Amino acid sequence: MPEWRLVIHGGAGVITRDGMSPEMEAAYTAALETALEAGADVLRSGGSALDAVEAAVIPMEDDPLFNAGYGAVMTASQEHELDASIMDGRERNAGAVAGVKRVRNPVKAARAVMERSEHVMFSGDGADTFAEGQGLDMVDNSYFYTERRQNALERVLKNRQRTAEDRHG
Amino acid sequence: TVGAVAIDKDGNLAAATTTGGMTAKAAGRVGDSPLIGAATYAENGVCAVSATGHGEYFIRVGVAKTICDRVKLAGETIEQASETALGEVAELGGDGGVIVIGADGTFAFVFNSEGMYRGVVDPSGARTAIYGDD
């Protein structure tokens, strides 16, 4: 049994060698390594699994390569709606947010729901308001915008057809 | 979608999953990411799961909780339980994957999509992979 261990994913889907340039592959690998190290740093120093999963997710929420946080896909209404959940195995305590639009890091909001409310899930404006009240970093919805996702949205709206590549986990 | 599962020095388990979805999804559409039991679940002594994939199918199967329950109640390994749960997703027409850590620290990447961005780190070092045959 290992002293500690962290496992991450950055989404699943139509991910093939044919569709990936060496530069993109290197970028994804580096981003995964950054997330792993963020979580490993917590566990290596004796921190909790809960702190580690949050620490590992945050860099991926901040990296436009992944469909989470900054760089997440856009809705048909040309906005970003973000979701997150977190669960602590010790007492099966859990927290989640759905459809937030202004919380920079939704995983932090999910943890705040778990630790600072008597509830498990907040959604929509109420979730944003709760997160703001907890002092979390709030941003304008435009913060999550990337040209890559805008182009994908325009293509889907124009063609009225999604490809497998438009699903991102 | 992105996610993480971990076991710490005290044997505690945790899981987190965030965002996801498809381009031009309907406003207000909620996938599996925020749903405890679908994409995220953790129970000490059993396992921790984070999922990614076609969310509606993961919700209908209750993938994360199904995996933990099969480990807990049927005594399956995390791989067996994950393959069964993802098999149910596939039967319904969905695809995706899960990352799992067991109470003994064993881990599994199980997915029925072409690839999954993934990685693991422990005191022996870090490894990453992207494609299905990595």
XYZ file of C-alpha atoms in Angstrom:
303
model
C 0.000 0.000 0.000
C 1.448 3.387 -0.920
C 1.989 6.007 1.749
C -0.313 8.268 -0.255
C -1.556 8.535 -3.818
C -3.370 10.974 -6.092
C -5.064 10.188 -9.410
C -6.437 12.802 -11.814
C -8.324 13.068 -15.084
C -8.690 15.964 -17.465
C -11.643 14.647 -19.443
C -12.323 11.774 -21.810
C -13.511 11.583 -25.378
C -12.271 11.337 -28.940
C -8.603 11.774 -28.107
C -6.383 10.109 -30.700
C -2.812 10.454 -31.899
C -4.074 11.459 -35.328
C -5.914 14.419 -33.844
C -3.118 15.641 -31.597
C -0.015 17.565 -32.598
C 3.212 16.912 -30.687
C 2.981 20.450 -29.313
C -0.549 19.892 -27.989
C 0.410 16.543 -26.518
C 3.333 18.168 -24.722
C 1.088 20.948 -23.434
C -1.489 18.512 -22.049
C 1.222 16.395 -20.458
C 2.748 19.437 -18.801
C -0.646 20.586 -17.528
C -1.388 17.160 -16.079
C 2.009 17.132 -14.387
C 1.321 20.554 -12.880
C -1.974 19.340 -11.433
C -0.369 16.168 -10.094
C 2.379 18.116 -8.404
C -0.080 20.530 -6.807
C -1.906 17.644 -5.169
C 1.231 15.675 -4.390
C 2.699 18.646 -2.584
C -0.223 18.529 -0.162
C 0.002 14.783 0.433
C 3.786 14.717 0.661
C 3.668 17.188 3.533
C 1.053 15.174 5.408
C -2.010 17.047 4.174
C -5.422 15.525 3.742
C -6.846 13.774 0.714
C -9.551 16.440 0.673
C -7.015 19.260 0.430
C -5.118 17.312 -2.215
C -8.034 16.787 -4.602
C -8.952 20.457 -4.371
C -5.336 21.497 -4.946
C -5.069 19.230 -7.979
C -8.282 20.418 -9.583
C -7.604 24.153 -9.264
C -4.733 24.271 -11.812
C -6.936 22.431 -14.306
C -9.782 24.884 -13.696
C -7.301 27.677 -14.411
C -5.909 26.074 -17.582
C -7.806 26.717 -20.849
C -6.701 23.344 -22.212
C -9.368 21.686 -20.094
C -13.144 21.980 -20.099
C -13.387 23.403 -16.609
C -13.320 26.970 -15.369
C -11.312 29.253 -17.639
C -11.754 27.814 -21.122
C -14.874 25.770 -20.414
C -17.343 25.183 -23.240
C -20.055 27.776 -23.869
C -23.787 27.206 -23.746
C -26.051 27.924 -26.712
C -26.811 31.206 -24.943
C -23.135 32.141 -25.314
C -22.425 32.022 -21.624
C -20.392 29.820 -19.347
C -22.172 27.724 -16.746
C -19.935 25.831 -14.368
C -20.496 22.916 -12.013
C -18.431 21.145 -9.366
C -18.647 18.674 -6.532
C -16.383 17.406 -3.786
C -16.707 14.619 -1.244
C -14.801 13.760 1.903
C -14.695 10.014 2.540
C -14.206 10.417 6.283
C -17.817 11.237 7.071
C -19.258 11.166 3.550
C -19.701 14.885 3.737
C -20.239 16.454 0.328
C -20.767 19.764 -1.419
C -21.702 20.834 -4.928
C -22.599 23.820 -7.076
C -24.422 23.796 -10.405
C -24.809 26.459 -13.042
C -22.587 29.070 -11.441
C -21.432 31.881 -13.719
C -19.149 34.070 -11.622
C -17.137 31.817 -9.300
C -13.591 31.653 -10.580
C -12.956 28.192 -9.129
C -16.167 26.180 -8.777
C -14.438 23.436 -6.768
C -13.791 25.991 -4.025
C -17.472 26.872 -4.021
C -18.394 23.191 -3.745
C -16.100 22.821 -0.766
C -17.557 25.949 0.828
C -21.045 24.465 0.479
C -19.787 21.306 2.173
C -17.963 22.982 5.029
C -19.837 26.233 5.606
C -23.463 25.323 5.043
C -25.791 22.608 6.238
C -26.615 21.742 2.637
C -25.102 19.655 -0.152
C -25.897 21.597 -3.317
C -26.540 25.162 -4.396
C -27.452 26.123 -7.948
C -27.584 29.169 -10.201
C -27.646 32.686 -8.814
C -27.996 31.374 -5.283
C -24.779 29.441 -5.621
C -22.934 32.476 -6.951
C -24.326 34.599 -4.119
C -23.331 32.004 -1.542
C -19.806 31.803 -2.932
C -19.453 35.566 -2.964
C -20.639 35.690 0.633
C -17.934 33.198 1.558
C -15.260 35.507 0.159
C -14.334 33.379 -2.847
C -12.787 34.967 -5.927
C -15.560 36.195 -8.216
C -15.114 37.125 -11.885
C -17.219 38.399 -14.739
C -18.546 35.583 -16.918
C -16.312 36.858 -19.720
C -13.284 35.701 -17.695
C -13.997 32.135 -18.856
C -14.011 33.109 -22.552
C -11.421 31.728 -24.941
C -11.293 32.147 -28.699
C -11.053 28.382 -29.108
C -14.376 27.790 -27.350
C -16.045 30.725 -29.124
C -15.034 29.272 -32.472
C -16.369 25.871 -31.464
C -19.674 27.413 -30.418
C -20.035 29.355 -33.648
C -19.317 26.230 -35.665
C -21.916 24.184 -33.794
C -24.557 26.909 -33.979
C -23.909 27.377 -37.690
C -23.964 23.697 -38.575
C -26.587 22.787 -35.981
C -24.620 19.609 -35.448
C -22.210 18.514 -32.780
C -19.311 16.227 -33.486
C -17.875 13.817 -30.987
C -15.103 16.336 -30.423
C -17.650 18.805 -29.038
C -18.337 16.575 -26.077
C -15.742 17.068 -23.417
C -16.725 15.001 -20.457
C -14.598 17.679 -17.064
C -11.642 17.389 -14.740
C -11.355 15.517 -11.488
C -9.161 14.011 -8.804
C -9.242 11.259 -6.206
C -6.738 10.775 -3.402
C -5.764 8.729 -0.376
C -3.694 10.378 2.323
C -1.251 9.075 4.941
C -4.135 8.375 7.321
C -6.011 6.321 4.745
C -8.661 8.961 4.173
C -10.264 9.130 0.731
C -11.627 12.130 -1.172
C -12.917 12.947 -4.637
C -13.640 16.088 -6.657
C -15.054 16.736 -10.130
C -15.640 19.999 -11.930
C -17.512 21.427 -14.927
C -17.700 19.514 -18.193
C -20.451 19.482 -20.748
C -20.753 19.888 -24.480
C -20.370 22.884 -26.738
C -23.656 24.770 -27.194
C -25.338 22.846 -24.423
C -28.743 24.206 -23.476
C -28.659 26.931 -20.866
C -29.481 25.397 -17.520
C -28.441 21.917 -18.551
C -26.734 20.180 -15.659
C -24.544 17.178 -16.279
C -23.077 14.734 -13.826
C -20.239 16.891 -12.486
C -22.115 18.374 -9.515
C -24.078 15.225 -8.731
C -22.798 13.242 -5.802
C -23.141 9.581 -6.731
C -23.006 10.151 -10.482
C -19.581 11.715 -11.088
C -18.219 11.978 -7.563
C -18.202 9.703 -4.548
C -15.875 8.916 -1.648
C -16.248 6.638 1.324
C -13.416 5.699 3.644
C -12.732 2.002 3.656
C -14.310 1.576 0.234
C -13.156 3.807 -2.620
C -13.153 7.278 -4.169
C -14.384 7.952 -7.711
C -14.389 10.842 -10.164
C -16.013 10.418 -13.571
C -15.964 12.103 -16.954
C -18.105 11.404 -19.962
C -21.581 11.740 -21.398
C -23.177 13.042 -18.235
C -26.771 12.042 -18.781
C -25.777 8.385 -18.925
C -23.568 8.669 -15.865
C -26.508 10.183 -13.992
C -28.893 7.433 -15.053
C -26.466 4.702 -13.980
C -25.290 6.528 -10.864
C -21.792 5.537 -11.835
C -19.682 6.682 -8.878
C -21.987 5.292 -6.210
C -22.525 2.092 -8.185
C -18.783 1.489 -8.255
C -18.387 2.068 -4.531
C -21.405 -0.081 -3.703
C -20.167 -2.977 -5.816
C -16.804 -2.785 -4.031
C -18.469 -2.491 -0.636
C -21.323 -4.962 -0.976
C -20.222 -7.408 -3.652
C -16.535 -7.471 -2.797
C -15.506 -6.623 -6.335
C -12.173 -5.038 -7.119
C -12.260 -1.399 -8.173
C -11.500 -2.490 -11.745
C -14.342 -5.013 -11.819
C -16.814 -2.572 -10.343
C -15.731 0.200 -12.720
C -15.980 -2.018 -15.776
C -19.467 -3.126 -14.762
C -20.675 0.443 -14.209
C -19.159 1.706 -17.450
C -20.619 -1.322 -19.204
C -24.054 -0.143 -18.109
C -23.238 3.335 -19.458
C -22.205 1.790 -22.771
C -25.379 -0.313 -22.947
C -27.397 2.885 -22.708
C -25.294 4.490 -25.429
C -22.849 6.615 -23.454
C -19.120 6.733 -23.093
C -16.488 8.199 -20.807
C -14.305 7.075 -17.970
C -13.567 6.990 -14.279
C -10.602 7.285 -11.989
C -10.767 5.277 -8.798
C -8.670 4.774 -5.676
C -9.432 1.891 -3.359
C -9.112 1.791 0.403
C -5.835 -0.088 0.014
C -4.447 2.607 -2.264
C -4.793 0.649 -5.473
C -5.975 2.749 -8.386
C -7.676 2.306 -11.731
C -8.262 4.236 -14.904
C -11.220 2.688 -16.697
C -12.751 4.236 -19.814
C -14.638 3.222 -22.930
C -13.835 6.347 -24.935
C -10.865 6.604 -27.304
C -8.753 8.382 -24.747
C -8.675 10.098 -21.392
C -6.276 12.709 -20.087
C -5.020 11.128 -16.881
C -2.238 10.856 -14.367
C -1.165 9.338 -11.071
C 1.402 10.360 -8.503
C 2.645 8.685 -5.314
C 5.975 8.560 -3.472
C 7.428 6.487 -6.323
C 6.825 9.238 -8.885
C 4.325 10.618 -11.385
C 2.975 9.183 -14.616
C 0.639 10.661 -17.210
C -1.169 9.250 -20.222
C -3.588 10.445 -22.879
C -4.473 7.780 -25.420
C -6.312 4.549 -24.959
C -3.275 2.401 -25.659
C -0.852 4.371 -23.462
